[in-house]
Short mmCIF file of C-alpha atoms and ligand atoms in Angstrom, two decimals:
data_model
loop_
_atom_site.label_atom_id
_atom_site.label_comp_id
_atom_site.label_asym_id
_atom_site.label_seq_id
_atom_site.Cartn_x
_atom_site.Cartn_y
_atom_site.Cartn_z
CA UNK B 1 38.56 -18.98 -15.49
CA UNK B 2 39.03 -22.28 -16.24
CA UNK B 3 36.86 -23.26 -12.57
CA UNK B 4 34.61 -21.04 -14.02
CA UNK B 5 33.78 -22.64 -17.64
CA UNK B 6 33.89 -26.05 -15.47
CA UNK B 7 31.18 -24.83 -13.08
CA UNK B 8 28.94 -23.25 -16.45
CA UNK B 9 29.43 -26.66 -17.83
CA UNK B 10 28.07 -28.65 -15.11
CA UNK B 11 25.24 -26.26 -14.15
CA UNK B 12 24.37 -26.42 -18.10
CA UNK B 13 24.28 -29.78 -18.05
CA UNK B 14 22.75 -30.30 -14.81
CA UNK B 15 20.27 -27.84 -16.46
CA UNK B 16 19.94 -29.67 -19.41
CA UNK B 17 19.32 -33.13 -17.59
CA UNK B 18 16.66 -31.76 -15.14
CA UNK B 19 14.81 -30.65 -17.81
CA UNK B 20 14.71 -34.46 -19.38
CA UNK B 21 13.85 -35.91 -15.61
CA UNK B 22 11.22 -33.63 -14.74
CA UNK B 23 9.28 -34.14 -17.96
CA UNK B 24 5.62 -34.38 -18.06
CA UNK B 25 4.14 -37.56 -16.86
CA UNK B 26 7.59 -38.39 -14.48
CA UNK B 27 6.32 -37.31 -11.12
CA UNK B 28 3.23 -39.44 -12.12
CA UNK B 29 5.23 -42.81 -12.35
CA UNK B 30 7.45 -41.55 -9.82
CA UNK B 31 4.63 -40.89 -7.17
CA UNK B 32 3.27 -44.64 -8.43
CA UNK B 33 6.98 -46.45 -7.55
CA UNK B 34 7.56 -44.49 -4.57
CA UNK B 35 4.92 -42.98 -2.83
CA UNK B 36 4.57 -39.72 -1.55
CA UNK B 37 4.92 -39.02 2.27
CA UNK B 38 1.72 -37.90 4.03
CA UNK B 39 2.27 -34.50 4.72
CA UNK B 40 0.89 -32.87 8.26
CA UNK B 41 -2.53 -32.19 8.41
CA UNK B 42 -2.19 -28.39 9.04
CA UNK B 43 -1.91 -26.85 5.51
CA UNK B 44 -5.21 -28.54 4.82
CA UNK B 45 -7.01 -27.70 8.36
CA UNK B 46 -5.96 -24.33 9.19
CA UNK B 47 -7.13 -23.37 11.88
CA UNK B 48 -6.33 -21.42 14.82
CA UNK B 49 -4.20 -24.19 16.15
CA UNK B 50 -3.43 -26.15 12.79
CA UNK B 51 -1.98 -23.85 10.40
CA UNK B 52 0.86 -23.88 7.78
CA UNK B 53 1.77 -22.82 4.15
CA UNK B 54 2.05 -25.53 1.51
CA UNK B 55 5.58 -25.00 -0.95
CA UNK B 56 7.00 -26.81 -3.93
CA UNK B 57 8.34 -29.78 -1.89
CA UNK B 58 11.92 -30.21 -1.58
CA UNK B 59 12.34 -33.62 -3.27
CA UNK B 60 12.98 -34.78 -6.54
CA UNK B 61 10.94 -32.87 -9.41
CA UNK B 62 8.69 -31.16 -6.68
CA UNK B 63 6.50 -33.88 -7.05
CA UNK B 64 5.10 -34.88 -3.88
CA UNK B 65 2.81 -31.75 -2.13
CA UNK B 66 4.88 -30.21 0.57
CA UNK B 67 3.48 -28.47 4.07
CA UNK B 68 5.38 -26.54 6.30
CA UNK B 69 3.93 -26.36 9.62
CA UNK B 70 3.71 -23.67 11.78
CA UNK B 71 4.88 -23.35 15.02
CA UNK B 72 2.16 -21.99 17.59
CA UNK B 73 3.60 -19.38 20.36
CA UNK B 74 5.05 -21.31 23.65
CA UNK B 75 5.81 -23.85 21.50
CA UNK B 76 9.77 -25.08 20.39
CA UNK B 77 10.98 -24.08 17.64
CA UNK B 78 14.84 -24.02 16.07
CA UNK B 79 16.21 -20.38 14.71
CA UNK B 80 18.82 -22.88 12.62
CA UNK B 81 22.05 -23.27 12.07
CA UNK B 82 25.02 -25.91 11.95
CA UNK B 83 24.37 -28.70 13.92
CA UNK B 84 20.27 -27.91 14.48
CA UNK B 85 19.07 -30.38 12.02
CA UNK B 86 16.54 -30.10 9.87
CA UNK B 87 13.64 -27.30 10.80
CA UNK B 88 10.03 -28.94 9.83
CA UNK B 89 8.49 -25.71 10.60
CA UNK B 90 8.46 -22.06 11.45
CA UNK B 91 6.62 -19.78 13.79
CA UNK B 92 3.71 -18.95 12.99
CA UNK B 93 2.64 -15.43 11.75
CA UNK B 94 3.77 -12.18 14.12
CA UNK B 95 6.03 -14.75 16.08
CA UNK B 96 9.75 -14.92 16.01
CA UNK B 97 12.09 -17.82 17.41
CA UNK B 98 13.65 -16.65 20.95
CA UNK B 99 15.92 -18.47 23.00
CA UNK B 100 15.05 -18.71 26.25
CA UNK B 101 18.32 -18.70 28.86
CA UNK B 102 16.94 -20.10 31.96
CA UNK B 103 16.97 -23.53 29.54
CA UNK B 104 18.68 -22.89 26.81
CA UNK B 105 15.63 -23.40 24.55
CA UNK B 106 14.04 -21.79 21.87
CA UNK B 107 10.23 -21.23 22.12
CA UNK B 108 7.89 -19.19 19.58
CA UNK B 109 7.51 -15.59 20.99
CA UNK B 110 5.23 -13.00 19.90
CA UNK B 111 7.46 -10.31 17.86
CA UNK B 112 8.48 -6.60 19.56
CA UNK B 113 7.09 -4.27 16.97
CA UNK B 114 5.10 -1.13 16.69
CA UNK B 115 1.83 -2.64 15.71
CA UNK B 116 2.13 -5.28 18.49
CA UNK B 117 2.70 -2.52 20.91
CA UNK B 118 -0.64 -0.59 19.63
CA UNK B 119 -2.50 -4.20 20.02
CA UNK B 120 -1.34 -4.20 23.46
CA UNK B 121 -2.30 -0.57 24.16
CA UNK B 122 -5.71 -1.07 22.41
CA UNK B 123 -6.37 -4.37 25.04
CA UNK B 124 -5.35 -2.82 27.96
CA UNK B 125 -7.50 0.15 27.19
CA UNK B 126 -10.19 -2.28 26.08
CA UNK B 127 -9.94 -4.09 29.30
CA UNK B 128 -10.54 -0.84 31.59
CA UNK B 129 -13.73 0.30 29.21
CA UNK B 130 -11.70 2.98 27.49
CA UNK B 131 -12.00 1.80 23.87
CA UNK B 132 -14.63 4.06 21.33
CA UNK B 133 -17.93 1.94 19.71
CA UNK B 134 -15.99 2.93 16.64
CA UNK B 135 -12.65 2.22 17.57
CA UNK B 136 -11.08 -1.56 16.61
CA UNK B 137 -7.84 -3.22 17.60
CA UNK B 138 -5.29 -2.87 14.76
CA UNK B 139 -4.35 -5.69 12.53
CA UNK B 140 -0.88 -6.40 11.80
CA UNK B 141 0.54 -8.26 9.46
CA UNK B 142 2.64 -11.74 9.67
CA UNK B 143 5.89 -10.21 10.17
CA UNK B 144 4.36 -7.85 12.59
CA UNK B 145 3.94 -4.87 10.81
CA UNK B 146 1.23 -2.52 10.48
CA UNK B 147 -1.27 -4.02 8.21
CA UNK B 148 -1.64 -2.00 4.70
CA UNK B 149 -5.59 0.01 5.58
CA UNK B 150 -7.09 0.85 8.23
CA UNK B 151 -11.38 0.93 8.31
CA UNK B 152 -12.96 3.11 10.11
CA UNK B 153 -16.19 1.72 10.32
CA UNK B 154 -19.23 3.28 8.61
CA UNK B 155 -17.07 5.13 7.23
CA UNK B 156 -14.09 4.89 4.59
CA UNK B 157 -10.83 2.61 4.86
CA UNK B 158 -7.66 4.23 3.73
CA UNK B 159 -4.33 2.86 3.30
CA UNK B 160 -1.40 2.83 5.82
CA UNK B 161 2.89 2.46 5.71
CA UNK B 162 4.35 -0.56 7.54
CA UNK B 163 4.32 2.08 10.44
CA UNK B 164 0.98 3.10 10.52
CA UNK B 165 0.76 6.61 8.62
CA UNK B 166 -2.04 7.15 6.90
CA UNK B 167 -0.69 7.39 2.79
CA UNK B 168 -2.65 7.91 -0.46
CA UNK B 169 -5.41 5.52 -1.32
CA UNK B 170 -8.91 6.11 0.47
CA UNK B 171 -12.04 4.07 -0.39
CA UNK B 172 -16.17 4.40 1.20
CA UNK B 173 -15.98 1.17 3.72
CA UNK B 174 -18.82 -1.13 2.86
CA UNK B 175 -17.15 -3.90 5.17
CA UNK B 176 -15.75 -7.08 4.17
CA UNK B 177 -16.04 -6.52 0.37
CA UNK B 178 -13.78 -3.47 0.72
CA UNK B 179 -11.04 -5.26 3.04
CA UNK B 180 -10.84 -7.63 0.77
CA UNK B 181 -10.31 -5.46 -2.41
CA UNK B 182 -8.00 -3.12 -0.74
CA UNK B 183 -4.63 -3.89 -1.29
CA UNK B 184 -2.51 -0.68 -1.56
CA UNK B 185 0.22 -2.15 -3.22
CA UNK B 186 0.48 0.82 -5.54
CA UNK B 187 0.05 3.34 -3.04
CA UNK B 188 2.84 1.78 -0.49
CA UNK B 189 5.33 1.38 -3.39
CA UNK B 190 4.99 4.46 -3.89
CA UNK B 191 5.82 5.31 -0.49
CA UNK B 192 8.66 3.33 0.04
CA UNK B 193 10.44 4.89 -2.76
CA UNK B 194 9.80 8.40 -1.66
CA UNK B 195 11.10 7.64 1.43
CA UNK B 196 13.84 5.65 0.68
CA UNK B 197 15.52 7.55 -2.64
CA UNK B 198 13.72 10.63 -3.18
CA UNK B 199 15.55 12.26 0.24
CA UNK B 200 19.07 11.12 -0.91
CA UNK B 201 18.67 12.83 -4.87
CA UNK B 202 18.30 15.91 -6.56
CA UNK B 203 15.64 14.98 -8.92
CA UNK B 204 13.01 13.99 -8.14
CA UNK B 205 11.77 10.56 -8.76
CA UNK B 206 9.02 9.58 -10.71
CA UNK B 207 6.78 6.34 -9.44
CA UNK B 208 4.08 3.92 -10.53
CA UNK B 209 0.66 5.43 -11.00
CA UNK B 210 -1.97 4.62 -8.69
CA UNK B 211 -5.66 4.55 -8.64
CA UNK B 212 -7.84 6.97 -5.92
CA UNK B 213 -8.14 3.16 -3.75
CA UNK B 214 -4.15 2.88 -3.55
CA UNK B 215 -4.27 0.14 -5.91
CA UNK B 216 -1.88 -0.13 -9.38
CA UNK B 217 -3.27 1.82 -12.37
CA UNK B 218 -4.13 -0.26 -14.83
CA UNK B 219 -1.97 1.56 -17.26
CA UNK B 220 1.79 2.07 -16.59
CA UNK B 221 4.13 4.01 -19.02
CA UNK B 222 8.44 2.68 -19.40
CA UNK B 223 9.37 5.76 -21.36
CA UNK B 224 7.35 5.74 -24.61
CA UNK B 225 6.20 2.19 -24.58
CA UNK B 226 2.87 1.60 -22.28
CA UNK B 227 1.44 -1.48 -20.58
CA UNK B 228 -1.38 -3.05 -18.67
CA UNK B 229 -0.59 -4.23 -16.12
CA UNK B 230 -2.25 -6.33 -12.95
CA UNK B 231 -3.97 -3.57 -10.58
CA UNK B 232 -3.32 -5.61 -7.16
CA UNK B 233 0.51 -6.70 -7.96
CA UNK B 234 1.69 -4.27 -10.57
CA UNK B 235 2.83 -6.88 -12.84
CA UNK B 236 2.81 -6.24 -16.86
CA UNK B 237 0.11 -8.25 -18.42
CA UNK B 238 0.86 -10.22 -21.36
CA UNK B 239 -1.47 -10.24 -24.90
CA UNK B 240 -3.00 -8.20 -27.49
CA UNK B 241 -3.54 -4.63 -26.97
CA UNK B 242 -1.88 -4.99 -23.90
CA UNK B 243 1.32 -2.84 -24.97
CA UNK B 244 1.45 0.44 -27.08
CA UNK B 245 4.18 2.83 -28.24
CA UNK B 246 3.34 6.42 -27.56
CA UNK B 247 4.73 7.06 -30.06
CA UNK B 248 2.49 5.76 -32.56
CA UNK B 249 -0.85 4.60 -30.63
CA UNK B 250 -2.59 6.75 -27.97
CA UNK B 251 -3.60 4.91 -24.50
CA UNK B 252 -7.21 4.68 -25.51
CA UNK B 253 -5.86 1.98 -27.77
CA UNK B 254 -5.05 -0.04 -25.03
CA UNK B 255 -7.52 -3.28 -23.81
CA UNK B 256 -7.49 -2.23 -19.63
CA UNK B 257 -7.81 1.98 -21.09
CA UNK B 258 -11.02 3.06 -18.27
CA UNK B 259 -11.90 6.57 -19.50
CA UNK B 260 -13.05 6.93 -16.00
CA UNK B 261 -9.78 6.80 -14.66
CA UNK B 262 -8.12 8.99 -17.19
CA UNK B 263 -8.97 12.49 -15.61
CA UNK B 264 -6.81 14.42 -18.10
CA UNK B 265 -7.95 13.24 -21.43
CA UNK B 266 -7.04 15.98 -23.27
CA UNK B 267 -3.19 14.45 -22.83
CA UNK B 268 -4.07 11.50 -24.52
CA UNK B 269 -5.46 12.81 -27.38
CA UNK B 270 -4.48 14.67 -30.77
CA UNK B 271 -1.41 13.76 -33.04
CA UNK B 272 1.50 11.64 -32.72
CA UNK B 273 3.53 10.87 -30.69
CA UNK B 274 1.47 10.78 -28.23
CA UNK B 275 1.48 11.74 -24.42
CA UNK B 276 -0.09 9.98 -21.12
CA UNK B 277 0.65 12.23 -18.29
CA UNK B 278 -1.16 14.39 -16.31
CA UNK B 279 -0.49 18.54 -15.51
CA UNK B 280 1.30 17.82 -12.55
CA UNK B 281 3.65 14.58 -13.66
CA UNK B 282 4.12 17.51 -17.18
CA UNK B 283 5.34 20.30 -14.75
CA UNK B 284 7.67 18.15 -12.91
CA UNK B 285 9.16 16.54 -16.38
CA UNK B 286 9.26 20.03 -17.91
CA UNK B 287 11.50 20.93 -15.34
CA UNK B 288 13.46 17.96 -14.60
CA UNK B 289 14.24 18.74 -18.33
CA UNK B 290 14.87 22.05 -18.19
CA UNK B 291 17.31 21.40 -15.15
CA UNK B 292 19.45 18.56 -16.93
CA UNK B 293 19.58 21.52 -19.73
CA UNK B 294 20.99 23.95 -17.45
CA UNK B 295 23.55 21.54 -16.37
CA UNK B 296 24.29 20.61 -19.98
CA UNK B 297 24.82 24.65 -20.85
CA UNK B 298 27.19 24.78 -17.84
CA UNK B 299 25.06 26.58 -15.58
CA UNK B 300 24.68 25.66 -11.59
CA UNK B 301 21.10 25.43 -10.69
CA UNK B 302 20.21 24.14 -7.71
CA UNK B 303 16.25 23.23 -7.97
CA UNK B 304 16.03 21.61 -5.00
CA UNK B 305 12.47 21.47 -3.62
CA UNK B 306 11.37 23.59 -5.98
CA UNK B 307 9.76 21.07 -7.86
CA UNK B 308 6.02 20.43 -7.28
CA UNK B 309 5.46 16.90 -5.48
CA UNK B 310 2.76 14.84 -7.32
CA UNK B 311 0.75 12.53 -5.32
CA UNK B 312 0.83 8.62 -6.41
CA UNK B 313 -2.38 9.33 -8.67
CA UNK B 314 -0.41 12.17 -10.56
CA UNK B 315 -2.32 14.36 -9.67
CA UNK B 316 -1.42 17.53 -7.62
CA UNK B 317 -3.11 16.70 -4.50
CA UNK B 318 -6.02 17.73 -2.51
CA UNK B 319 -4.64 20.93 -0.62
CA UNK B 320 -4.43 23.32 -3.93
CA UNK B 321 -3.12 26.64 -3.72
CA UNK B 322 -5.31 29.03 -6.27
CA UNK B 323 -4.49 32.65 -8.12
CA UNK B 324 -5.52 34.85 -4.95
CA UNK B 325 -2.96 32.91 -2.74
CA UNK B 326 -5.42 31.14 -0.75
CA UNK B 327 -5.61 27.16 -0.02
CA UNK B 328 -8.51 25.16 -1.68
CA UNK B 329 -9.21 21.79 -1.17
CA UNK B 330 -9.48 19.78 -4.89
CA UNK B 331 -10.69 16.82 -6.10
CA UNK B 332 -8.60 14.63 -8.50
CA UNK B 333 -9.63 16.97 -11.51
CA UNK B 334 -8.22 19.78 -9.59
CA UNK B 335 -11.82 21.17 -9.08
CA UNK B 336 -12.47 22.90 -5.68
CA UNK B 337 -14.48 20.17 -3.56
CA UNK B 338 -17.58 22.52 -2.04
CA UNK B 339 -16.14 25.89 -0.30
CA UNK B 340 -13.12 24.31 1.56
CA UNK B 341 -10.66 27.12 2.11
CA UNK B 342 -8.32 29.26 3.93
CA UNK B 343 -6.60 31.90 3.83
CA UNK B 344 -3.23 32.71 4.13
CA UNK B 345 -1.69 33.70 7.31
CA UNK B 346 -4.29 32.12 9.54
CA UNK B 347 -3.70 28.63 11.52
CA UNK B 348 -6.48 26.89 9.44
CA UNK B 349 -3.99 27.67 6.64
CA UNK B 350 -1.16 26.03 8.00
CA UNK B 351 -3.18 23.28 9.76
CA UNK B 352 -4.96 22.35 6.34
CA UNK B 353 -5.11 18.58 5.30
CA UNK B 354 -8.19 18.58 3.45
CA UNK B 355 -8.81 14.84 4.49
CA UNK B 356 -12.21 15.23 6.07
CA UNK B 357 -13.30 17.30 2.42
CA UNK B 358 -11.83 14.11 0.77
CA UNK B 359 -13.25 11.51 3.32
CA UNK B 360 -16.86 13.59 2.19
CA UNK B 361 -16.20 13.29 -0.98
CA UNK B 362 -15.43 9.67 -1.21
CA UNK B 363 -18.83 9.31 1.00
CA UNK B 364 -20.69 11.45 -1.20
CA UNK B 365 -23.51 8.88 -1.28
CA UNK B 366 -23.37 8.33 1.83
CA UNK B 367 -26.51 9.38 4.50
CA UNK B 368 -24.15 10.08 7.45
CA UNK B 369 -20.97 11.95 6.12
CA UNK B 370 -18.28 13.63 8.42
CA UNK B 371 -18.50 17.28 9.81
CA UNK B 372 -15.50 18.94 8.54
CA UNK B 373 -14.39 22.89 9.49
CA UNK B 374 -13.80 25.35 7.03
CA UNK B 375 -10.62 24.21 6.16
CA UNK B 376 -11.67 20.98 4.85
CA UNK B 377 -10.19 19.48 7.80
CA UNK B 378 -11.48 16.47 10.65
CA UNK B 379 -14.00 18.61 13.05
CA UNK B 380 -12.59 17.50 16.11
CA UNK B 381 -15.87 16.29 17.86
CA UNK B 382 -18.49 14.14 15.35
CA UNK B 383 -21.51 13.02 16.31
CA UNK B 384 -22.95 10.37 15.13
CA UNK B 385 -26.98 9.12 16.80
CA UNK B 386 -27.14 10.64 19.48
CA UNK B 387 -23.30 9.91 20.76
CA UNK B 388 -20.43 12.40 20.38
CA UNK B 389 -16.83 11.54 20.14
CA UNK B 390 -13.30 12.65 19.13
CA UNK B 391 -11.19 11.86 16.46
CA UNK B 392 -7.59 12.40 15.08
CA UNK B 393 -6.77 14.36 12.08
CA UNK B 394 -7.75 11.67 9.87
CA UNK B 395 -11.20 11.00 11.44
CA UNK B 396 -10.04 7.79 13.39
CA UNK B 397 -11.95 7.64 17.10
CA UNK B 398 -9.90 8.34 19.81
CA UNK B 399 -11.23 7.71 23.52
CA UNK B 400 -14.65 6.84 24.50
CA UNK B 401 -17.86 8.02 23.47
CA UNK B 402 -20.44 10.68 25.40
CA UNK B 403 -23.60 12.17 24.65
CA UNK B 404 -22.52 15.26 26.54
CA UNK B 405 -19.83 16.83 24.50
CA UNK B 406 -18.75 18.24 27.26
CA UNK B 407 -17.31 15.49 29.07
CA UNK B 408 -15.12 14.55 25.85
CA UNK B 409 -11.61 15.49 26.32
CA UNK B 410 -10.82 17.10 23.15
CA UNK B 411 -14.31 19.63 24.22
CA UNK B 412 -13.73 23.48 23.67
CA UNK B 413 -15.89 26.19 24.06
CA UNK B 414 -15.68 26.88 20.04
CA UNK B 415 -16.46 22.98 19.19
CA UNK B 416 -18.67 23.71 16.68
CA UNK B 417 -16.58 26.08 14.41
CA UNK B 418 -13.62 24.07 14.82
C1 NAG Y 501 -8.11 -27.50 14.46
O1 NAG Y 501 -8.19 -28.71 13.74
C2 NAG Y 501 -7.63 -29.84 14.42
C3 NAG Y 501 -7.65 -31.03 13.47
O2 NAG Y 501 -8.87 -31.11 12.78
C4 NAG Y 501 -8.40 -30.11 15.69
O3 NAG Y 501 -7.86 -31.20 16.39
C5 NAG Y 501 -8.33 -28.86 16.56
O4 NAG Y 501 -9.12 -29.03 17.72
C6 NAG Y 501 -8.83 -27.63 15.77
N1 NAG Y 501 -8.61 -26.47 16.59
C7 NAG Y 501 -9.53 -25.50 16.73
C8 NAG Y 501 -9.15 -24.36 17.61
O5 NAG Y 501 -10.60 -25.53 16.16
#
């Protein structure tokens, strides 16, 4: 204890002292008695063989600017450790520090990981004349994962896991401008803690609300109290009219409240205390309720899976089942997008994603939209000018193109009616 009140003491103080050091106007004098060291040309260059990420420097106050260099692949590197000295650099993105055996070495390597492997397999197809007009080589990120969309061109970009699934968030794809806005920070969130907790409890477990693109929605409830927050990071924003309490102020009163992104205004409206939820995120709170009450009056329930899963928007989803007990594919409102349906006890029933009747509907201004079948889903041969090819279940281009359906691979007899 006593170690302990010595160690508070010192870090207090040390706190305390820093605080008088790094005062305004010290790194100034500082820089002017001591210089700062040039640091390597890379941060500023950045370029395919001069790259690097500039950092608070490690030195007094931070006060000189600080670049660590990165390692290109071939090149040494150090993984670390006692008795390595001092790193000056890492490898650069997707690489990883490998020792090589034969000379006891370490050399930047390009990392082993899913997305590298479907690089590979996209080259080597590439390189034998196998690759689609609309297919592209998939970016991944700099740890090697998948990256967080995927673009199909003239078409819409929709956001993927670290593993490459397809997940919630799907905007039209007007090129550069979209892969720069698309984030999906919401959307994978979102993901990562259904996968991660929801399988392991008995409740299920309510997460951020996203936007139809995958990104944060502007408006995020803690219990009563509701923020705005950043739409890219997530992060609660800071100000006036940036924070309510449901229980005295509807949403509308807040500065980032976008009545086009509030599809069930009825919810926010009316008399204290107010609500901000949507029909879905209300069923599965009306029964998470009516569960812990069960519990509470000594009964054993076991709801498991019988609550309804809300996608990251809160809304039900796009495959809706309606009264007569047939599928429907719905748009965020819940209204039936065109005639998309099946019926039950059919294979387009079980089969039905809906994600060609949603990629339509996010194209709906768009002159060359998707064919989908009659169960909203991907026709498995589009055509696009002339050329016909085949794509997956979410509309990505698999194999080459033909302007004889016939030689595609996925060609059957029935093409046309799916
Ligand atoms: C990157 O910049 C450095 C320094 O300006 C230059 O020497 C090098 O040739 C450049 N590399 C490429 C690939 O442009």
């Amino acid at each position: 204890m006593a170690y302990f009140r010595l160690y508070l003491f010192l870090f207090c103080l040390k706190l305390v002292e820093s605080k008088i050091l790094c005062e305004l106007g010290f790194c100034e004098k500082h820089i002017r008695e001591h210089g700062c060291p040039e640091p390597p040309i890379h941060c500023a260059v950045n370029n395919a063989t001069h790259s690097g990420l500039w950092l608070p420097s490690p030195t007094l106050c931070n006060c000189c600017p600080y670049c660590l260099t990165f390692i290109e692949e071939g090149d040494h590197c150090s993984a670390g450790g006692p008795g390595t000295g001092a790193n000056v650099g890492r490898c650069g993105d997707g690489l990883t520090c490998v020792r090589d055996d034969t000379d006891g070495h370490s050399y930047c390597r390009r990392m082993t990981s899913d997305c590298h492997t479907a690089q590979d397999n996209f080259d080597a197809r590439l390189r034998s004349g196998q690759v689609g007009a609309l297919e592209h080589r998939p970016h991944c990120d700099g740890k090697g994962k998948f990256a967080s969309f995927y673009c199909i061109p003239a078409h819409t970009c929709f956001c993927q896991s670290e593993e490459g699934e397809r997940i919630f968030g799907e905007v039209l794809n007007l090129g550069s401008s979209t892969e720069r806005n698309m984030h999906c920070g919401c959307s994978r969130l979102s993901w990562k803690i259904k996968k991660s907790i929801q399988t392991g409890v008995r409740l299920p477990v309510l997460t951020p609300r996203c936007t139809a693109d995958g990104n944060f929605h502007p408006i995020q409830c803690i219990g009563n109290i509701c923020y705005c927050v950043d739409t890219v990071t997530g992060i609660i924003e800071e100000g006036d009219g940036k924070e309510i309490d449901l229980d005295e102020e509807p949403v509308t009163e807040l500065e980032c409240y976008n009545p086009r992104l509030d599809f069930f205004p009825e919810f926010s409206r009316g008399e204290p205390p107010y609500q901000y939820t949507t029909p879905c995120l209300k069923d599965v709170t009306e029964k998470i309720d009516m569960f812990l009450q069960s519990i509470e009056d000594g009964f054993i329930v076991d709801y498991f899976n019988s609550f309804p899963e809300c996608k990251p928007d809160g809304t039900y989803g796009t495959v809706l089942e309606n009264s007569d007990g047939m599928k429907i594919c719905a748009d965020q409102r819940g209204v039936q997008i065109k005639d998309y349906e099946a019926k039950p006890d059919t294979p387009e029933y079980e089969a039905m994603n809906c994600n060609c009747a949603q990629t339509s509907l996010v194209m709906a201004d768009a002159l060359e939209k998707p064919v989908c079948c009659k169960n909203g889903n991907f026709r498995r041969i589009q055509c696009r000018r002339g050329m016909c090819r085949c794509v997956d279940t979410d509309g990505r281009q698999v194999g080459t193109d033909s302007s004889d359906v016939t030689r595609l691979p996925c060609f059957t007899a029935n093409w046309r009616d799916c």
